mmCIF file of C-alpha atoms in Angstrom:
data_model
loop_
_atom_site.group_PDB
_atom_site.id
_atom_site.type_symbol
_atom_site.label_atom_id
_atom_site.label_comp_id
_atom_site.label_asym_id
_atom_site.label_seq_id
_atom_site.Cartn_x
_atom_site.Cartn_y
_atom_site.Cartn_z
ATOM 1 C CA PHE A 40 15.111 19.005 38.338
ATOM 2 C CA TRP A 41 16.595 18.598 41.795
ATOM 3 C CA ASP A 42 20.136 18.511 43.044
ATOM 4 C CA VAL A 43 20.168 15.430 45.285
ATOM 5 C CA HIS A 44 23.297 16.541 47.147
ATOM 6 C CA THR A 45 21.987 19.939 48.243
ATOM 7 C CA GLU A 46 18.342 18.775 48.025
ATOM 8 C CA THR A 47 17.322 21.992 46.309
ATOM 9 C CA PRO A 48 15.595 22.572 42.960
ATOM 10 C CA LEU A 49 17.930 23.218 40.011
ATOM 11 C CA HIS A 50 15.581 23.930 37.098
ATOM 12 C CA THR A 51 11.872 24.184 36.489
ATOM 13 C CA CYS A 52 10.962 23.135 32.967
ATOM 14 C CA LYS A 53 7.782 24.612 31.557
ATOM 15 C CA GLY A 54 6.181 23.697 28.262
ATOM 16 C CA HIS A 55 3.596 21.019 28.806
ATOM 17 C CA SER A 56 0.021 22.260 28.871
ATOM 18 C CA HIS A 57 -1.408 19.137 30.488
ATOM 19 C CA TRP A 58 -0.540 16.524 33.122
ATOM 20 C CA ILE A 59 2.872 14.931 32.748
ATOM 21 C CA LEU A 60 2.367 11.184 32.854
ATOM 22 C CA PHE A 61 5.825 9.757 32.235
ATOM 23 C CA LEU A 62 9.496 10.702 32.561
ATOM 24 C CA ALA A 63 12.555 8.833 31.291
ATOM 25 C CA TRP A 64 16.249 9.705 31.616
ATOM 26 C CA SER A 65 18.456 8.967 28.629
ATOM 27 C CA HIS A 66 21.086 6.379 29.554
ATOM 28 C CA ASP A 67 23.929 8.902 29.347
ATOM 29 C CA GLY A 68 22.160 11.116 31.910
ATOM 30 C CA LYS A 69 22.248 14.150 29.630
ATOM 31 C CA ARG A 70 18.613 14.385 28.601
ATOM 32 C CA VAL A 71 15.152 13.648 29.938
ATOM 33 C CA ALA A 72 12.052 12.779 27.940
ATOM 34 C CA SER A 73 8.619 13.668 29.292
ATOM 35 C CA GLY A 74 5.237 12.603 27.964
ATOM 36 C CA CYS A 75 1.933 14.297 28.708
ATOM 37 C CA LYS A 76 -1.806 13.866 28.467
ATOM 38 C CA ASN A 77 -1.832 16.133 25.406
ATOM 39 C CA SER A 78 0.019 13.375 23.491
ATOM 40 C CA GLN A 79 3.230 15.383 23.262
ATOM 41 C CA ILE A 80 6.749 14.265 24.163
ATOM 42 C CA ARG A 81 9.330 16.870 25.100
ATOM 43 C CA ILE A 82 13.078 16.390 25.382
ATOM 44 C CA TRP A 83 14.949 18.467 27.977
ATOM 45 C CA GLU A 84 18.635 19.087 28.515
ATOM 46 C CA ALA A 85 19.524 17.995 32.045
ATOM 47 C CA ASP A 86 22.341 20.480 32.705
ATOM 48 C CA SER A 87 20.435 23.610 31.735
ATOM 49 C CA GLY A 88 16.779 22.565 31.903
ATOM 50 C CA LYS A 89 16.330 23.870 28.343
ATOM 51 C CA GLN A 90 13.772 22.285 26.054
ATOM 52 C CA LEU A 91 15.514 20.656 23.086
ATOM 53 C CA CYS A 92 12.549 19.512 21.004
ATOM 54 C CA VAL A 93 8.874 18.544 20.933
ATOM 55 C CA LEU A 94 7.843 15.212 19.407
ATOM 56 C CA SER A 95 4.238 15.201 18.167
ATOM 57 C CA GLY A 96 2.432 12.373 16.429
ATOM 58 C CA HIS A 97 0.483 10.306 18.923
ATOM 59 C CA ARG A 98 -3.284 10.816 18.876
ATOM 60 C CA LYS A 99 -3.850 10.150 22.570
ATOM 61 C CA TRP A 100 -1.893 10.513 25.781
ATOM 62 C CA ILE A 101 1.553 9.043 26.360
ATOM 63 C CA THR A 102 1.705 5.965 28.595
ATOM 64 C CA TRP A 103 5.380 4.933 28.412
ATOM 65 C CA LEU A 104 8.800 6.096 27.206
ATOM 66 C CA SER A 105 11.852 3.883 26.747
ATOM 67 C CA TRP A 106 15.303 4.850 25.408
ATOM 68 C CA GLN A 107 17.411 2.514 23.313
ATOM 69 C CA PRO A 108 20.069 0.793 25.472
ATOM 70 C CA MET A 109 23.442 2.513 25.469
ATOM 71 C CA HIS A 110 25.397 -0.443 24.120
ATOM 72 C CA LYS A 111 23.328 -0.216 20.927
ATOM 73 C CA ASP A 112 23.253 3.569 20.750
ATOM 74 C CA GLY A 113 26.149 5.423 22.405
ATOM 75 C CA GLU A 114 24.759 8.888 21.764
ATOM 76 C CA CYS A 115 21.322 7.960 23.173
ATOM 77 C CA ARG A 116 19.497 9.110 20.101
ATOM 78 C CA TYR A 117 16.490 6.852 19.836
ATOM 79 C CA LEU A 118 13.384 6.780 22.000
ATOM 80 C CA ALA A 119 10.306 4.537 21.871
ATOM 81 C CA SER A 120 6.947 5.787 23.106
ATOM 82 C CA GLY A 121 3.700 3.971 23.836
ATOM 83 C CA SER A 122 0.312 5.638 23.882
ATOM 84 C CA LYS A 123 -3.358 5.211 24.682
ATOM 85 C CA ASP A 124 -3.890 5.286 20.880
ATOM 86 C CA GLY A 125 -2.457 1.737 20.650
ATOM 87 C CA ASP A 126 0.651 2.680 18.645
ATOM 88 C CA ILE A 127 4.331 2.583 19.514
ATOM 89 C CA ARG A 128 6.476 5.238 17.870
ATOM 90 C CA VAL A 129 10.246 5.230 17.552
ATOM 91 C CA TRP A 130 11.794 8.705 17.441
ATOM 92 C CA ASP A 131 15.137 10.197 16.513
ATOM 93 C CA THR A 132 15.402 12.732 19.353
ATOM 94 C CA ILE A 133 18.303 14.649 17.785
ATOM 95 C CA SER A 134 16.637 15.416 14.453
ATOM 96 C CA ALA A 135 13.189 15.418 16.180
ATOM 97 C CA ARG A 136 11.535 13.144 13.651
ATOM 98 C CA ILE A 137 9.596 9.907 13.645
ATOM 99 C CA LEU A 138 11.501 6.852 12.429
ATOM 100 C CA ARG A 139 8.697 4.315 12.458
ATOM 101 C CA VAL A 140 5.256 3.570 13.834
ATOM 102 C CA LEU A 141 4.563 0.089 15.210
ATOM 103 C CA SER A 142 0.859 -0.678 14.898
ATOM 104 C CA GLY A 143 -0.883 -3.871 15.901
ATOM 105 C CA HIS A 144 -2.161 -3.465 19.439
ATOM 106 C CA LEU A 145 -5.928 -3.084 19.594
ATOM 107 C CA GLN A 146 -6.005 -1.088 22.828
ATOM 108 C CA ASN A 147 -3.974 1.156 25.110
ATOM 109 C CA VAL A 148 -0.241 0.342 25.218
ATOM 110 C CA THR A 149 0.582 -0.026 28.927
ATOM 111 C CA CYS A 150 4.308 -0.730 28.937
ATOM 112 C CA VAL A 151 7.307 -0.563 26.567
ATOM 113 C CA ARG A 152 10.685 -2.176 27.242
ATOM 114 C CA TRP A 153 13.646 -1.747 24.884
ATOM 115 C CA GLY A 154 15.711 -4.904 25.325
ATOM 116 C CA GLY A 155 19.438 -5.391 25.006
ATOM 117 C CA GLU A 156 19.220 -7.857 22.105
ATOM 118 C CA GLY A 157 17.684 -5.458 19.575
ATOM 119 C CA LEU A 158 14.057 -6.192 20.464
ATOM 120 C CA LEU A 159 11.216 -3.954 21.613
ATOM 121 C CA TYR A 160 8.662 -5.496 23.970
ATOM 122 C CA THR A 161 5.253 -3.838 24.248
ATOM 123 C CA ALA A 162 2.323 -4.763 26.506
ATOM 124 C CA SER A 163 -1.253 -3.679 26.056
ATOM 125 C CA GLN A 164 -4.760 -3.754 27.457
ATOM 126 C CA ASP A 165 -5.613 -6.039 24.513
ATOM 127 C CA ARG A 166 -4.138 -8.838 26.728
ATOM 128 C CA THR A 167 -1.112 -9.411 24.480
ATOM 129 C CA ILE A 168 2.601 -8.663 24.522
ATOM 130 C CA LYS A 169 4.206 -7.982 21.157
ATOM 131 C CA VAL A 170 7.879 -8.443 20.359
ATOM 132 C CA TRP A 171 9.274 -6.203 17.588
ATOM 133 C CA SER A 172 12.597 -5.930 15.854
ATOM 134 C CA ALA A 173 13.912 -2.498 16.857
ATOM 135 C CA GLU A 174 15.942 -2.188 13.672
ATOM 136 C CA ASP A 175 13.163 -2.400 11.092
ATOM 137 C CA GLY A 176 9.976 -2.384 13.193
ATOM 138 C CA LYS A 177 8.864 -5.844 12.067
ATOM 139 C CA LEU A 178 6.621 -7.810 14.400
ATOM 140 C CA CYS A 179 8.549 -10.905 15.546
ATOM 141 C CA ARG A 180 5.864 -12.576 17.658
ATOM 142 C CA THR A 181 2.795 -12.005 19.795
ATOM 143 C CA LEU A 182 2.754 -13.493 23.298
ATOM 144 C CA GLN A 183 -0.678 -14.587 24.471
ATOM 145 C CA GLY A 184 -1.800 -16.114 27.728
ATOM 146 C CA HIS A 185 -3.017 -13.344 29.998
ATOM 147 C CA GLY A 186 -6.780 -13.206 30.510
ATOM 148 C CA HIS A 187 -6.935 -9.476 31.222
ATOM 149 C CA TRP A 188 -4.967 -6.257 30.687
ATOM 150 C CA VAL A 189 -1.202 -6.606 30.859
ATOM 151 C CA ASN A 190 -0.105 -3.867 33.275
ATOM 152 C CA THR A 191 3.606 -4.198 33.661
ATOM 153 C CA MET A 192 6.732 -5.910 32.337
ATOM 154 C CA ALA A 193 10.349 -6.246 33.420
ATOM 155 C CA LEU A 194 13.490 -7.622 31.784
ATOM 156 C CA ASN A 195 16.199 -9.437 33.705
ATOM 157 C CA THR A 196 18.673 -7.030 32.055
ATOM 158 C CA ASP A 197 16.832 -3.860 33.190
ATOM 159 C CA TYR A 198 19.426 -2.800 35.760
ATOM 160 C CA VAL A 199 22.476 -3.129 33.525
ATOM 161 C CA ILE A 200 20.615 -1.394 30.678
ATOM 162 C CA ARG A 201 19.598 1.407 33.001
ATOM 163 C CA THR A 202 23.160 1.996 34.197
ATOM 164 C CA GLY A 203 24.724 1.697 30.723
ATOM 165 C CA ALA A 204 28.432 2.606 30.756
ATOM 166 C CA PHE A 205 28.284 3.802 34.374
ATOM 167 C CA ASP A 206 29.523 1.329 36.941
ATOM 168 C CA PRO A 207 28.012 2.317 40.302
ATOM 169 C CA ALA A 208 30.467 0.018 42.093
ATOM 170 C CA LYS A 209 33.322 2.212 40.874
ATOM 171 C CA SER A 210 31.141 5.284 41.483
ATOM 172 C CA SER A 211 32.056 6.681 38.094
ATOM 173 C CA VAL A 212 29.661 9.575 37.794
ATOM 174 C CA SER A 213 30.409 10.371 34.183
ATOM 175 C CA PRO A 214 32.703 8.108 32.194
ATOM 176 C CA SER A 215 34.455 10.198 29.599
ATOM 177 C CA GLY A 216 34.797 9.354 25.944
ATOM 178 C CA ASP A 217 32.873 9.664 22.732
ATOM 179 C CA ALA A 218 29.653 7.837 21.936
ATOM 180 C CA ALA A 219 31.449 4.804 20.497
ATOM 181 C CA ALA A 220 33.628 4.424 23.603
ATOM 182 C CA LEU A 221 30.594 4.708 25.887
ATOM 183 C CA ALA A 222 28.717 2.141 23.803
ATOM 184 C CA ALA A 223 31.696 -0.240 24.043
ATOM 185 C CA MET A 224 31.852 0.179 27.836
ATOM 186 C CA ALA A 225 28.114 -0.382 28.089
ATOM 187 C CA LEU A 226 28.342 -3.485 25.890
ATOM 188 C CA GLU A 227 31.112 -4.918 28.060
ATOM 189 C CA ARG A 228 29.034 -4.376 31.220
ATOM 190 C CA TYR A 229 25.931 -5.797 29.531
ATOM 191 C CA ASN A 230 27.709 -8.977 28.394
ATOM 192 C CA GLN A 231 29.331 -9.416 31.784
ATOM 193 C CA ALA A 232 26.017 -9.046 33.631
ATOM 194 C CA LYS A 233 24.093 -11.252 31.253
ATOM 195 C CA GLY A 234 26.751 -13.959 31.070
ATOM 196 C CA SER A 235 25.451 -17.083 29.405
ATOM 197 C CA SER A 236 21.846 -16.536 30.476
ATOM 198 C CA LYS A 237 19.132 -15.391 28.117
ATOM 199 C CA GLU A 238 17.204 -12.145 28.198
ATOM 200 C CA LEU A 239 13.998 -13.058 30.024
ATOM 201 C CA LEU A 240 10.791 -11.068 30.310
ATOM 202 C CA VAL A 241 8.227 -11.204 33.096
ATOM 203 C CA SER A 242 4.737 -9.723 32.726
ATOM 204 C CA GLY A 243 2.048 -8.924 35.299
ATOM 205 C CA SER A 244 -1.632 -8.531 34.651
ATOM 206 C CA ASP A 245 -5.094 -7.624 35.906
ATOM 207 C CA ASP A 246 -5.843 -11.369 35.772
ATOM 208 C CA PHE A 247 -3.811 -11.757 39.054
ATOM 209 C CA THR A 248 -1.046 -13.779 37.324
ATOM 210 C CA LEU A 249 2.487 -13.278 36.056
ATOM 211 C CA PHE A 250 4.137 -15.005 33.109
ATOM 212 C CA LEU A 251 7.842 -15.601 32.574
ATOM 213 C CA TRP A 252 8.877 -15.545 28.892
ATOM 214 C CA ASP A 253 11.953 -16.278 26.829
ATOM 215 C CA ALA A 254 10.440 -13.886 24.329
ATOM 216 C CA ALA A 255 13.397 -13.681 21.946
ATOM 217 C CA ASP A 256 12.957 -17.302 20.839
ATOM 218 C CA ASN A 257 9.664 -18.621 22.090
ATOM 219 C CA LYS A 258 5.956 -17.842 21.964
ATOM 220 C CA LYS A 259 5.168 -20.129 24.886
ATOM 221 C CA PRO A 260 5.762 -18.936 28.455
ATOM 222 C CA LEU A 261 8.439 -20.595 30.594
ATOM 223 C CA ALA A 262 6.179 -20.351 33.643
ATOM 224 C CA ARG A 263 2.783 -19.145 34.760
ATOM 225 C CA MET A 264 3.120 -17.631 38.222
ATOM 226 C CA THR A 265 -0.042 -17.651 40.311
ATOM 227 C CA GLY A 266 -0.731 -16.718 43.904
ATOM 228 C CA HIS A 267 -1.763 -13.072 43.972
ATOM 229 C CA GLN A 268 -5.387 -12.572 45.001
ATOM 230 C CA GLN A 269 -5.817 -9.303 43.121
ATOM 231 C CA LEU A 270 -4.364 -7.489 40.121
ATOM 232 C CA VAL A 271 -0.588 -7.220 39.737
ATOM 233 C CA ASN A 272 0.627 -3.637 39.772
ATOM 234 C CA ASP A 273 4.364 -3.853 39.392
ATOM 235 C CA VAL A 274 7.014 -6.473 38.720
ATOM 236 C CA ARG A 275 10.820 -6.108 38.933
ATOM 237 C CA PHE A 276 13.826 -8.326 38.342
ATOM 238 C CA SER A 277 16.587 -7.999 40.917
ATOM 239 C CA PRO A 278 19.806 -6.441 39.509
ATOM 240 C CA ASP A 279 21.603 -9.791 39.839
ATOM 241 C CA MET A 280 18.758 -11.392 37.782
ATOM 242 C CA ARG A 281 18.156 -14.135 40.367
ATOM 243 C CA LEU A 282 14.821 -12.970 41.771
ATOM 244 C CA ILE A 283 11.560 -11.428 40.632
ATOM 245 C CA ALA A 284 9.452 -9.294 42.958
ATOM 246 C CA SER A 285 5.790 -8.547 42.272
ATOM 247 C CA ALA A 286 3.429 -6.073 43.937
ATOM 248 C CA SER A 287 -0.321 -6.365 44.005
ATOM 249 C CA PHE A 288 -3.572 -4.779 45.150
ATOM 250 C CA ASP A 289 -3.835 -7.756 47.543
ATOM 251 C CA LYS A 290 -1.444 -5.851 49.915
ATOM 252 C CA SER A 291 1.390 -8.336 49.425
ATOM 253 C CA VAL A 292 4.770 -8.468 47.727
ATOM 254 C CA LYS A 293 5.790 -11.871 46.374
ATOM 255 C CA LEU A 294 9.249 -13.179 45.496
ATOM 256 C CA TRP A 295 9.862 -15.665 42.682
ATOM 257 C CA ASP A 296 12.880 -17.423 41.210
ATOM 258 C CA GLY A 297 14.204 -15.312 38.320
ATOM 259 C CA ARG A 298 15.132 -18.281 36.134
ATOM 260 C CA THR A 299 12.262 -20.712 36.665
ATOM 261 C CA GLY A 300 9.435 -18.507 37.960
ATOM 262 C CA LYS A 301 9.039 -20.748 41.015
ATOM 263 C CA PHE A 302 7.314 -19.128 43.999
ATOM 264 C CA ILE A 303 9.626 -18.368 46.940
ATOM 265 C CA THR A 304 7.779 -16.351 49.580
ATOM 266 C CA THR A 305 5.250 -13.627 50.351
ATOM 267 C CA LEU A 306 6.272 -10.417 52.126
ATOM 268 C CA ARG A 307 3.370 -9.170 54.246
ATOM 269 C CA GLY A 308 3.202 -5.921 56.171
ATOM 270 C CA HIS A 309 1.387 -3.396 54.041
ATOM 271 C CA VAL A 310 -2.232 -2.835 55.044
ATOM 272 C CA SER A 311 -3.337 -1.603 51.639
ATOM 273 C CA ALA A 312 -2.537 -1.997 47.928
ATOM 274 C CA VAL A 313 1.165 -2.041 46.989
ATOM 275 C CA TYR A 314 1.851 0.227 44.013
ATOM 276 C CA GLN A 315 5.536 0.123 43.162
ATOM 277 C CA LEU A 316 8.782 -1.703 43.938
ATOM 278 C CA ALA A 317 12.476 -0.881 43.698
ATOM 279 C CA TRP A 318 15.511 -3.108 44.290
ATOM 280 C CA SER A 319 18.760 -1.992 45.864
ATOM 281 C CA ALA A 320 21.800 -2.218 43.586
ATOM 282 C CA ASP A 321 23.184 -5.245 45.431
ATOM 283 C CA SER A 322 19.833 -7.119 45.290
ATOM 284 C CA ARG A 323 19.856 -7.547 49.083
ATOM 285 C CA LEU A 324 17.024 -5.135 49.835
ATOM 286 C CA LEU A 325 13.679 -4.340 48.263
ATOM 287 C CA SER A 326 11.571 -1.236 48.830
ATOM 288 C CA SER A 327 7.819 -1.012 48.285
ATOM 289 C CA GLY A 328 5.440 1.952 48.193
ATOM 290 C CA SER A 329 1.816 1.524 49.139
ATOM 291 C CA LYS A 330 -1.616 3.067 49.382
ATOM 292 C CA ASP A 331 -1.192 2.804 53.175
ATOM 293 C CA SER A 332 1.155 5.870 52.999
ATOM 294 C CA THR A 333 4.308 3.961 53.994
ATOM 295 C CA VAL A 334 7.456 2.861 52.227
ATOM 296 C CA LYS A 335 8.757 -0.459 53.503
ATOM 297 C CA VAL A 336 12.231 -1.915 53.042
ATOM 298 C CA TRP A 337 12.540 -5.709 53.058
ATOM 299 C CA ASP A 338 15.604 -7.813 53.779
ATOM 300 C CA ILE A 339 15.714 -10.448 51.051
ATOM 301 C CA LYS A 340 17.954 -12.901 52.908
ATOM 302 C CA SER A 341 15.792 -13.108 56.023
ATOM 303 C CA LYS A 342 12.608 -12.350 54.022
ATOM 304 C CA HIS A 343 11.448 -9.985 56.762
ATOM 305 C CA LEU A 344 10.668 -6.305 57.092
ATOM 306 C CA LEU A 345 13.870 -4.369 57.735
ATOM 307 C CA GLU A 346 12.630 -0.764 57.891
ATOM 308 C CA ASP A 347 9.243 0.881 57.940
ATOM 309 C CA LEU A 348 9.485 4.399 56.532
ATOM 310 C CA PRO A 349 6.441 6.444 57.533
ATOM 311 C CA GLY A 350 6.341 10.141 56.689
ATOM 312 C CA HIS A 351 4.017 10.508 53.755
ATOM 313 C CA SER A 352 0.566 11.721 54.702
ATOM 314 C CA ASP A 353 -1.189 9.924 51.840
ATOM 315 C CA GLU A 354 -0.772 7.127 49.273
ATOM 316 C CA VAL A 355 2.783 6.493 47.993
ATOM 317 C CA TYR A 356 2.550 6.096 44.224
ATOM 318 C CA ALA A 357 6.198 5.909 43.219
ATOM 319 C CA VAL A 358 9.381 4.590 44.759
ATOM 320 C CA ASP A 359 12.836 4.244 43.226
ATOM 321 C CA TRP A 360 16.305 3.271 44.393
ATOM 322 C CA SER A 361 19.296 5.157 43.002
ATOM 323 C CA PRO A 362 21.494 2.857 40.875
ATOM 324 C CA ASP A 363 24.440 3.418 43.234
ATOM 325 C CA GLY A 364 22.267 2.157 46.099
ATOM 326 C CA VAL A 365 22.749 5.221 48.291
ATOM 327 C CA ARG A 366 19.242 6.692 48.286
ATOM 328 C CA VAL A 367 15.625 5.723 47.995
ATOM 329 C CA VAL A 368 13.172 8.322 46.737
ATOM 330 C CA SER A 369 9.398 8.195 47.133
ATOM 331 C CA GLY A 370 6.581 10.386 45.890
ATOM 332 C CA GLY A 371 2.897 10.320 46.590
ATOM 333 C CA LYS A 372 -0.531 11.820 46.656
ATOM 334 C CA ASP A 373 0.594 14.298 49.348
ATOM 335 C CA ARG A 374 2.674 16.044 46.601
ATOM 336 C CA VAL A 375 5.883 15.509 48.554
ATOM 337 C CA LEU A 376 9.083 13.869 47.356
ATOM 338 C CA LYS A 377 11.031 12.192 50.119
ATOM 339 C CA ILE A 378 14.647 11.086 49.862
ATOM 340 C CA TRP A 379 15.700 8.352 52.262
ATOM 341 C CA ARG A 380 19.384 7.659 52.869
ATOM 342 C CA THR A 381 20.471 4.070 53.177
#
């Protein structure tokens, strides 16, 4: 754990005996879940770095962790995990027990998204996306269309779910109140952000295509988005829900309309595969991390490169933008974390 203001380490949390493959902050910012190659999930307290519990049950390594949105769960109790064993498990992280196991995927689960309408979306290497009811674990529908592994998914509500009751515009670091009050604040922000639009899902695959889905009501995709020449690595909705950005091994980043899936433009500049994307909070800028060891920041209005951020000495695997829009962080094969100030 790092203090981003002093840029010094706060805690070192030891417990995992194998590679840590995934980390996820709870939406209240009080706990972090980590999943490792030994198929264990550990929950840590953010303030002290203490381990709170170990969740065991998966038979193979953990591929994804997703907390229930705050407006459904003010105390941030429930966590969904996906694994190479093909199962999704829903955990109660306070009593450290399994609530339910969602089985149905035939291969590795690659991505789990916990939506704001009480649905769990899971993608797999079996080429399908499954939509589950989070309340009872029933399978609602299976979305088919991709011709290869589904690598990544994004919801148009991801940003407002991620920020929960915290409004970065008001720079409220920690809204006070009990779980019910936080859930009510989060629900208000969620409804305001979503407005009259539906919760949409976009998926990216090894078959070079993306699909846009209205998965809550429909098995058929709204749009099939083609244009990438190689597999799609990452896909993200902009915080204002108007745009979709996709990153691919074909060295490009593409922008699409967030409601119709219509192609808008291609952002070229990377000289190698693009691994990950992150939007700024105001949806005006997009950052991308690449195998070419650079992070690039794109201006969405002009659709041109705004900043080239060299500094890493090897591939940049991960890039993220803080929800308040103040910092970009990148991490790569050179084992260095870099924080870039906007």
